[in-house]
mmCIF file of C-alpha atoms in Angstrom:
data_model
loop_
_atom_site.group_PDB
_atom_site.id
_atom_site.type_symbol
_atom_site.label_atom_id
_atom_site.label_comp_id
_atom_site.label_asym_id
_atom_site.label_seq_id
_atom_site.Cartn_x
_atom_site.Cartn_y
_atom_site.Cartn_z
ATOM 1 C CA MET D 1 -29.599 -31.948 11.972
ATOM 2 C CA THR D 2 -26.327 -30.389 14.716
ATOM 3 C CA THR D 3 -26.136 -27.889 15.562
ATOM 4 C CA ASP D 4 -23.953 -25.503 17.212
ATOM 5 C CA LEU D 5 -25.343 -22.845 18.702
ATOM 6 C CA ALA D 6 -27.757 -21.832 21.053
ATOM 7 C CA VAL D 7 -29.040 -18.945 21.297
ATOM 8 C CA ILE D 8 -30.117 -18.034 24.664
ATOM 9 C CA ALA D 9 -32.468 -15.629 26.354
ATOM 10 C CA PHE D 10 -33.571 -14.683 29.346
ATOM 11 C CA ALA D 11 -36.842 -11.975 30.544
ATOM 12 C CA GLN D 12 -39.110 -11.708 34.326
ATOM 13 C CA ASN D 13 -42.153 -10.224 32.225
ATOM 14 C CA PRO D 14 -41.217 -10.760 29.112
ATOM 15 C CA ASP D 15 -43.377 -9.322 26.517
ATOM 16 C CA PRO D 16 -45.583 -11.578 24.506
ATOM 17 C CA GLU D 17 -44.141 -11.947 21.303
ATOM 18 C CA ALA D 18 -40.781 -12.484 22.448
ATOM 19 C CA ARG D 19 -39.762 -15.385 21.861
ATOM 20 C CA GLU D 20 -41.586 -14.084 18.405
ATOM 21 C CA ARG D 21 -39.067 -11.645 18.128
ATOM 22 C CA ILE D 22 -36.377 -13.800 18.521
ATOM 23 C CA LEU D 23 -36.536 -15.511 15.705
ATOM 24 C CA THR D 24 -37.634 -12.961 13.625
ATOM 25 C CA LEU D 25 -33.667 -12.139 14.681
ATOM 26 C CA VAL D 26 -32.571 -14.666 14.709
ATOM 27 C CA GLN D 27 -33.306 -15.672 10.363
ATOM 28 C CA ASP D 28 -32.897 -12.121 10.129
ATOM 29 C CA VAL D 29 -29.105 -12.831 9.535
ATOM 30 C CA GLY D 30 -29.721 -16.248 8.108
ATOM 31 C CA ALA D 31 -29.204 -18.609 10.886
ATOM 32 C CA GLU D 32 -32.193 -21.921 10.904
ATOM 33 C CA VAL D 33 -33.111 -22.877 14.413
ATOM 34 C CA GLU D 34 -33.956 -26.447 14.835
ATOM 35 C CA ARG D 35 -36.054 -25.890 18.477
ATOM 36 C CA PHE D 36 -37.598 -23.748 20.344
ATOM 37 C CA SER D 37 -38.101 -24.774 24.192
ATOM 38 C CA ALA D 38 -39.214 -22.010 26.770
ATOM 39 C CA VAL D 39 -39.517 -22.899 30.542
ATOM 40 C CA ARG D 40 -40.369 -20.310 33.550
ATOM 41 C CA VAL D 41 -38.469 -20.737 36.713
ATOM 42 C CA THR D 42 -40.568 -19.159 39.856
ATOM 43 C CA GLY D 43 -39.151 -17.928 42.133
ATOM 44 C CA SER D 44 -39.395 -20.168 44.765
ATOM 45 C CA GLY D 45 -37.667 -22.778 41.866
ATOM 46 C CA SER D 46 -34.793 -19.677 42.171
ATOM 47 C CA ALA D 47 -34.325 -19.279 45.887
ATOM 48 C CA GLY D 48 -36.065 -21.082 47.796
ATOM 49 C CA PRO D 49 -39.501 -20.472 49.396
ATOM 50 C CA ASP D 50 -40.292 -17.659 50.476
ATOM 51 C CA SER D 51 -37.501 -15.810 49.169
ATOM 52 C CA GLY D 52 -39.206 -13.029 47.915
ATOM 53 C CA VAL D 53 -37.008 -13.084 44.990
ATOM 54 C CA PRO D 54 -39.887 -12.629 41.204
ATOM 55 C CA GLY D 55 -39.614 -15.834 38.634
ATOM 56 C CA TYR D 56 -37.782 -15.911 35.292
ATOM 57 C CA ASN D 57 -38.903 -17.424 31.134
ATOM 58 C CA ALA D 58 -35.458 -18.310 30.055
ATOM 59 C CA PHE D 59 -36.204 -19.008 26.314
ATOM 60 C CA THR D 60 -33.141 -21.537 24.059
ATOM 61 C CA ALA D 61 -33.097 -22.107 20.905
ATOM 62 C CA PHE D 62 -31.135 -24.017 18.724
ATOM 63 C CA VAL D 63 -30.069 -22.773 15.111
ATOM 64 C CA GLN D 64 -26.658 -23.573 12.788
ATOM 65 C CA GLY D 65 -26.073 -21.666 9.924
ATOM 66 C CA SER D 66 -24.775 -19.075 11.268
ATOM 67 C CA GLU D 67 -21.698 -17.517 13.272
ATOM 68 C CA ALA D 68 -21.296 -17.529 16.996
ATOM 69 C CA THR D 69 -19.604 -13.462 16.925
ATOM 70 C CA ALA D 70 -22.014 -11.863 13.812
ATOM 71 C CA LEU D 71 -25.279 -13.531 15.406
ATOM 72 C CA LEU D 72 -24.434 -12.326 18.762
ATOM 73 C CA ALA D 73 -23.666 -8.572 16.816
ATOM 74 C CA ALA D 74 -27.524 -9.446 15.300
ATOM 75 C CA LEU D 75 -29.262 -10.065 18.120
ATOM 76 C CA ARG D 76 -27.038 -7.939 21.164
ATOM 77 C CA PRO D 77 -25.323 -5.074 19.126
ATOM 78 C CA ASP D 78 -24.627 -3.228 22.271
ATOM 79 C CA PRO D 79 -23.384 -5.334 25.327
ATOM 80 C CA LEU D 80 -23.939 -2.607 27.794
ATOM 81 C CA THR D 81 -27.762 -2.506 26.260
ATOM 82 C CA GLN D 82 -31.223 -4.839 25.371
ATOM 83 C CA LEU D 83 -31.906 -4.027 21.663
ATOM 84 C CA LEU D 84 -35.675 -6.279 23.233
ATOM 85 C CA PRO D 85 -35.993 -4.814 25.719
ATOM 86 C CA GLY D 86 -36.439 -6.539 29.249
ATOM 87 C CA VAL D 87 -34.420 -9.479 27.799
ATOM 88 C CA ASP D 88 -31.149 -10.012 28.345
ATOM 89 C CA VAL D 89 -29.991 -12.420 24.685
ATOM 90 C CA ASN D 90 -26.878 -14.828 24.551
ATOM 91 C CA VAL D 91 -25.335 -16.798 22.047
ATOM 92 C CA VAL D 92 -23.181 -19.402 23.593
ATOM 93 C CA PRO D 93 -21.991 -22.994 21.739
ATOM 94 C CA THR D 94 -23.697 -25.995 21.780
ATOM 95 C CA ARG D 95 -20.613 -28.142 23.283
ATOM 96 C CA LEU D 96 -21.605 -26.997 26.672
ATOM 97 C CA PHE D 97 -24.606 -29.219 26.496
ATOM 98 C CA ASP D 98 -22.602 -32.380 25.825
ATOM 99 C CA PRO D 99 -22.990 -34.318 29.253
ATOM 100 C CA GLU D 100 -19.980 -36.224 28.685
ATOM 101 C CA ARG D 101 -17.448 -32.866 28.698
ATOM 102 C CA LYS D 102 -16.742 -32.802 32.371
ATOM 103 C CA LYS D 103 -16.745 -28.488 32.831
ATOM 104 C CA LEU D 104 -15.727 -26.023 36.199
ATOM 105 C CA LEU D 105 -17.283 -23.236 36.606
ATOM 106 C CA ILE D 106 -15.741 -20.849 38.674
ATOM 107 C CA MET D 107 -17.169 -17.360 39.976
ATOM 108 C CA ASP D 108 -16.894 -14.136 41.476
ATOM 109 C CA VAL D 109 -17.486 -14.737 45.595
ATOM 110 C CA ASP D 110 -18.822 -11.108 46.752
ATOM 111 C CA SER D 111 -22.248 -9.864 45.260
ATOM 112 C CA THR D 112 -21.630 -12.747 42.636
ATOM 113 C CA LEU D 113 -21.725 -15.894 44.751
ATOM 114 C CA ILE D 114 -23.340 -13.664 47.918
ATOM 115 C CA ARG D 115 -25.155 -10.573 47.879
ATOM 116 C CA GLN D 116 -22.595 -8.245 49.434
ATOM 117 C CA GLU D 117 -19.642 -6.619 49.704
ATOM 118 C CA VAL D 118 -18.325 -8.078 52.658
ATOM 119 C CA VAL D 119 -15.250 -5.753 52.990
ATOM 120 C CA GLU D 120 -18.024 -3.348 53.557
ATOM 121 C CA MET D 121 -19.901 -5.379 56.267
ATOM 122 C CA LEU D 122 -16.224 -5.517 57.961
ATOM 123 C CA ALA D 123 -16.206 -1.603 58.176
ATOM 124 C CA ALA D 124 -19.575 -1.102 58.637
ATOM 125 C CA HIS D 125 -18.403 -2.404 62.616
ATOM 126 C CA ALA D 126 -15.040 0.598 61.749
ATOM 127 C CA GLY D 127 -17.794 3.310 61.174
ATOM 128 C CA VAL D 128 -16.140 3.723 57.868
ATOM 129 C CA GLU D 129 -18.637 2.053 55.762
ATOM 130 C CA ALA D 130 -19.303 4.929 53.545
ATOM 131 C CA GLU D 131 -15.788 5.438 52.602
ATOM 132 C CA VAL D 132 -15.190 2.131 51.791
ATOM 133 C CA ALA D 133 -18.399 1.222 50.035
ATOM 134 C CA ALA D 134 -17.162 4.264 47.222
ATOM 135 C CA VAL D 135 -14.207 2.398 47.162
ATOM 136 C CA THR D 136 -15.092 -0.363 45.805
ATOM 137 C CA GLU D 137 -17.661 0.419 43.678
ATOM 138 C CA ALA D 138 -14.778 2.522 42.075
ATOM 139 C CA ALA D 139 -12.255 -0.813 41.942
ATOM 140 C CA MET D 140 -15.479 -2.376 40.264
ATOM 141 C CA ARG D 141 -15.732 -0.193 37.544
ATOM 142 C CA GLY D 142 -11.795 -0.699 36.500
ATOM 143 C CA GLU D 143 -10.927 3.001 38.043
ATOM 144 C CA LEU D 144 -8.632 1.821 40.889
ATOM 145 C CA ASP D 145 -6.319 -0.527 40.465
ATOM 146 C CA PHE D 146 -7.519 -3.626 42.781
ATOM 147 C CA ALA D 147 -4.847 -4.421 45.043
ATOM 148 C CA GLU D 148 -3.427 -1.119 45.840
ATOM 149 C CA SER D 149 -7.455 0.088 46.663
ATOM 150 C CA LEU D 150 -8.036 -3.723 48.661
ATOM 151 C CA HIS D 151 -4.580 -2.619 50.558
ATOM 152 C CA ALA D 152 -6.590 0.793 51.068
ATOM 153 C CA ARG D 153 -9.252 -0.860 52.515
ATOM 154 C CA VAL D 154 -7.957 -3.471 55.199
ATOM 155 C CA ALA D 155 -6.264 -0.469 56.696
ATOM 156 C CA THR D 156 -9.265 0.902 57.641
ATOM 157 C CA LEU D 157 -10.015 -2.266 60.242
ATOM 158 C CA ALA D 158 -7.201 -1.811 62.228
ATOM 159 C CA GLY D 159 -7.803 -3.349 65.426
ATOM 160 C CA LEU D 160 -11.273 -4.812 64.777
ATOM 161 C CA PRO D 161 -11.671 -7.264 66.715
ATOM 162 C CA ALA D 162 -11.437 -10.435 64.732
ATOM 163 C CA THR D 163 -14.573 -12.237 65.562
ATOM 164 C CA VAL D 164 -16.368 -8.924 63.685
ATOM 165 C CA VAL D 165 -15.302 -11.383 60.909
ATOM 166 C CA ASP D 166 -17.352 -14.915 62.517
ATOM 167 C CA GLU D 167 -20.101 -11.505 63.249
ATOM 168 C CA VAL D 168 -20.189 -10.513 59.130
ATOM 169 C CA ARG D 169 -19.533 -14.227 57.919
ATOM 170 C CA ALA D 170 -22.811 -14.767 60.128
ATOM 171 C CA ALA D 171 -25.165 -12.384 58.853
ATOM 172 C CA VAL D 172 -24.019 -13.007 54.892
ATOM 173 C CA ARG D 173 -25.983 -14.163 52.092
ATOM 174 C CA LEU D 174 -26.174 -16.007 49.180
ATOM 175 C CA SER D 175 -27.292 -14.587 46.224
ATOM 176 C CA PRO D 176 -30.428 -15.689 45.182
ATOM 177 C CA GLY D 177 -30.344 -19.828 42.695
ATOM 178 C CA ALA D 178 -27.219 -19.727 44.101
ATOM 179 C CA ASP D 179 -27.440 -23.189 45.386
ATOM 180 C CA VAL D 180 -29.681 -24.327 42.613
ATOM 181 C CA LEU D 181 -27.007 -23.932 40.748
ATOM 182 C CA VAL D 182 -23.534 -25.025 42.404
ATOM 183 C CA LYS D 183 -26.243 -28.180 42.946
ATOM 184 C CA ALA D 184 -26.993 -28.848 39.463
ATOM 185 C CA PHE D 185 -23.490 -28.545 38.111
ATOM 186 C CA LEU D 186 -21.704 -31.140 40.975
ATOM 187 C CA ARG D 187 -25.030 -33.627 40.222
ATOM 188 C CA GLU D 188 -24.117 -34.436 36.646
ATOM 189 C CA GLY D 189 -20.762 -34.950 38.369
ATOM 190 C CA HIS D 190 -18.918 -31.301 36.864
ATOM 191 C CA ALA D 191 -16.901 -28.771 39.065
ATOM 192 C CA VAL D 192 -17.727 -25.979 40.865
ATOM 193 C CA ALA D 193 -14.861 -23.114 42.837
ATOM 194 C CA ALA D 194 -14.893 -19.511 44.467
ATOM 195 C CA VAL D 195 -11.852 -17.268 43.450
ATOM 196 C CA SER D 196 -12.496 -14.144 45.435
ATOM 197 C CA GLY D 197 -10.553 -10.619 46.646
ATOM 198 C CA GLY D 198 -12.735 -10.742 49.813
ATOM 199 C CA PHE D 199 -11.859 -13.444 52.607
ATOM 200 C CA LEU D 200 -11.010 -17.168 53.308
ATOM 201 C CA GLY D 201 -12.306 -16.014 56.076
ATOM 202 C CA ILE D 202 -16.282 -15.456 55.074
ATOM 203 C CA LEU D 203 -15.462 -18.599 51.885
ATOM 204 C CA THR D 204 -14.112 -21.363 53.106
ATOM 205 C CA PRO D 205 -17.284 -22.047 55.865
ATOM 206 C CA LEU D 206 -19.229 -21.179 52.772
ATOM 207 C CA ALA D 207 -17.266 -23.548 50.757
ATOM 208 C CA GLU D 208 -17.662 -25.979 53.449
ATOM 209 C CA GLN D 209 -21.501 -25.667 53.263
ATOM 210 C CA LEU D 210 -21.976 -25.758 49.388
ATOM 211 C CA GLY D 211 -19.704 -29.241 48.769
ATOM 212 C CA LEU D 212 -17.074 -26.473 46.437
ATOM 213 C CA THR D 213 -14.460 -28.087 44.318
ATOM 214 C CA ARG D 214 -12.011 -25.206 44.966
ATOM 215 C CA HIS D 215 -11.310 -21.781 46.483
ATOM 216 C CA THR D 216 -9.390 -19.452 47.176
ATOM 217 C CA ALA D 217 -9.294 -15.813 49.108
ATOM 218 C CA ASN D 218 -7.510 -13.673 50.636
ATOM 219 C CA THR D 219 -6.044 -14.349 54.334
ATOM 220 C CA LEU D 220 -6.784 -10.840 57.143
ATOM 221 C CA GLU D 221 -3.317 -10.278 59.475
ATOM 222 C CA ILE D 222 -4.514 -11.211 62.488
ATOM 223 C CA GLU D 223 -2.104 -10.429 65.822
ATOM 224 C CA ASP D 224 -3.522 -9.903 69.590
ATOM 225 C CA GLY D 225 -7.037 -10.988 68.554
ATOM 226 C CA LYS D 226 -7.053 -8.061 67.089
ATOM 227 C CA LEU D 227 -7.341 -7.389 62.845
ATOM 228 C CA THR D 228 -3.824 -5.969 62.361
ATOM 229 C CA GLY D 229 -4.764 -4.047 58.715
ATOM 230 C CA LYS D 230 -3.096 -6.190 56.600
ATOM 231 C CA VAL D 231 -3.825 -8.860 54.032
ATOM 232 C CA VAL D 232 -2.027 -11.687 54.269
ATOM 233 C CA GLY D 233 0.243 -12.834 51.131
ATOM 234 C CA GLU D 234 -0.726 -12.114 47.585
ATOM 235 C CA VAL D 235 -3.012 -10.252 47.201
ATOM 236 C CA VAL D 236 -6.415 -12.142 44.942
ATOM 237 C CA ASP D 237 -5.818 -9.287 41.669
ATOM 238 C CA ARG D 238 -7.644 -10.137 38.440
ATOM 239 C CA THR D 239 -4.535 -11.115 37.996
ATOM 240 C CA VAL D 240 -4.424 -14.453 40.108
ATOM 241 C CA LYS D 241 -8.043 -15.211 39.373
ATOM 242 C CA GLN D 242 -7.388 -16.355 35.938
ATOM 243 C CA ARG D 243 -4.372 -17.663 37.314
ATOM 244 C CA CYS D 244 -6.292 -19.943 38.839
ATOM 245 C CA LEU D 245 -8.805 -20.638 36.352
ATOM 246 C CA ARG D 246 -6.190 -22.166 34.253
ATOM 247 C CA THR D 247 -4.492 -24.168 36.756
ATOM 248 C CA TRP D 248 -8.327 -25.580 38.160
ATOM 249 C CA ALA D 249 -8.939 -26.454 34.701
ATOM 250 C CA GLU D 250 -5.703 -28.640 34.137
ATOM 251 C CA GLU D 251 -5.346 -30.203 37.464
ATOM 252 C CA LEU D 252 -9.605 -30.736 37.781
ATOM 253 C CA GLY D 253 -8.788 -31.987 33.625
ATOM 254 C CA VAL D 254 -11.147 -29.245 32.294
ATOM 255 C CA ALA D 255 -10.675 -28.433 28.848
ATOM 256 C CA PRO D 256 -10.409 -25.009 28.896
ATOM 257 C CA GLU D 257 -13.425 -24.295 26.114
ATOM 258 C CA ASP D 258 -15.638 -25.849 29.018
ATOM 259 C CA VAL D 259 -14.671 -23.661 32.131
ATOM 260 C CA ILE D 260 -17.569 -21.104 31.870
ATOM 261 C CA ALA D 261 -16.682 -17.590 34.493
ATOM 262 C CA VAL D 262 -19.217 -15.404 36.269
ATOM 263 C CA GLY D 263 -18.049 -12.581 38.202
ATOM 264 C CA ASP D 264 -19.804 -8.818 38.498
ATOM 265 C CA GLY D 265 -16.756 -6.824 38.836
ATOM 266 C CA ALA D 266 -14.081 -4.655 36.765
ATOM 267 C CA ASN D 267 -11.664 -7.315 38.465
ATOM 268 C CA ASP D 268 -13.069 -10.883 36.762
ATOM 269 C CA ILE D 269 -12.262 -9.483 33.012
ATOM 270 C CA ASP D 270 -9.482 -11.654 32.789
ATOM 271 C CA MET D 271 -11.352 -14.772 34.423
ATOM 272 C CA LEU D 272 -13.988 -14.480 31.482
ATOM 273 C CA THR D 273 -11.821 -13.588 28.862
ATOM 274 C CA ALA D 274 -10.353 -16.963 30.024
ATOM 275 C CA ALA D 275 -12.317 -18.880 30.277
ATOM 276 C CA GLY D 276 -14.491 -20.852 27.730
ATOM 277 C CA LEU D 277 -17.391 -18.490 27.919
ATOM 278 C CA GLY D 278 -17.304 -15.560 30.530
ATOM 279 C CA VAL D 279 -20.471 -14.824 32.049
ATOM 280 C CA ALA D 280 -22.091 -11.276 33.310
ATOM 281 C CA TYR D 281 -23.994 -11.694 36.370
ATOM 282 C CA ASN D 282 -25.480 -8.315 37.216
ATOM 283 C CA GLY D 283 -21.796 -6.883 35.673
ATOM 284 C CA LYS D 284 -20.639 -2.741 35.634
ATOM 285 C CA PRO D 285 -20.653 -2.372 32.695
ATOM 286 C CA ALA D 286 -16.377 -2.695 32.066
ATOM 287 C CA LEU D 287 -16.991 -6.480 33.022
ATOM 288 C CA ARG D 288 -20.039 -6.967 30.236
ATOM 289 C CA ALA D 289 -18.168 -5.652 27.555
ATOM 290 C CA ALA D 290 -16.034 -7.583 27.726
ATOM 291 C CA ALA D 291 -18.132 -11.153 28.133
ATOM 292 C CA ASP D 292 -19.641 -13.701 26.028
ATOM 293 C CA ALA D 293 -22.843 -13.700 28.285
ATOM 294 C CA GLN D 294 -24.797 -11.871 29.948
ATOM 295 C CA VAL D 295 -27.539 -12.039 33.454
ATOM 296 C CA ASN D 296 -29.264 -9.282 34.313
ATOM 297 C CA LEU D 297 -31.333 -10.838 36.876
ATOM 298 C CA PRO D 298 -31.297 -11.095 40.665
ATOM 299 C CA ASN D 299 -31.423 -15.360 39.771
ATOM 300 C CA LEU D 300 -27.219 -16.511 39.421
ATOM 301 C CA ASP D 301 -29.055 -19.910 38.781
ATOM 302 C CA ALA D 302 -30.036 -19.041 34.696
ATOM 303 C CA VAL D 303 -26.059 -18.833 34.078
ATOM 304 C CA ARG D 304 -27.430 -23.409 34.557
ATOM 305 C CA PHE D 305 -28.833 -22.785 31.085
ATOM 306 C CA PHE D 306 -25.759 -21.749 28.989
ATOM 307 C CA ALA D 307 -24.633 -25.738 29.990
ATOM 308 C CA ASP D 308 -27.492 -27.207 29.441
ATOM 309 C CA LEU D 309 -28.381 -28.166 33.012
#
């Protein structure tokens, strides 16, 4: 018996009956469950020992006899709510499980690959963190044009010594499980990329540390050892993110349907919709409404289950 869909669910503290409830929901729409697995991922396995990050359960049910849209509508009728409290339920094509198909994992950076918003960390050095954070939040909700908002936020940094970039870089922390996720894809011969509305001064060292296949971000203009408050060249906005996905997939010989894109804000919508599977990671409502799948846990490594890694 072959299957072409998998139901993948995540929960930090699942109801003991969650498994049976998921299986019942699948069967209620006429789908047949071929096999089912449940894995407990410990906090240390996700983010390293002593991280303080809670573990989670991952459930995978291989099914046939249903169309993906209908199955997802039954399991998650509203993308902003959970039919089963505390359980993220997703439906993904099992072609992503094929180890012979080369995949590209492409991720946003701020609040996705890393825990923080870098422009806010820089703004703290200028004493305007609260004001910049409010603009960032509005932009991530899709209420402001991203490029215009970025120019406005970067303008507040004018006059800061360029060394603040190094200070912020040293303070940046990867999201829990980010290292686990990247290593899982690279180990199996897949490609991993990061595209950021943030800054190359922060991303490039991280990309080198993680061994990323591709990466890009904005460049802060520096003159006489100080930030000018300007960005050099084209802003990496939602359109550029989508373009990078398509360009890199073609360069790497990855079919569009084998691209997994992960992000958290409205600036990632075009990238996620261009991917074979778009994943909202603790996403803003605008992105969750557009995404194919969701991870609402503090565990980025959960994304690996979408490729059976």
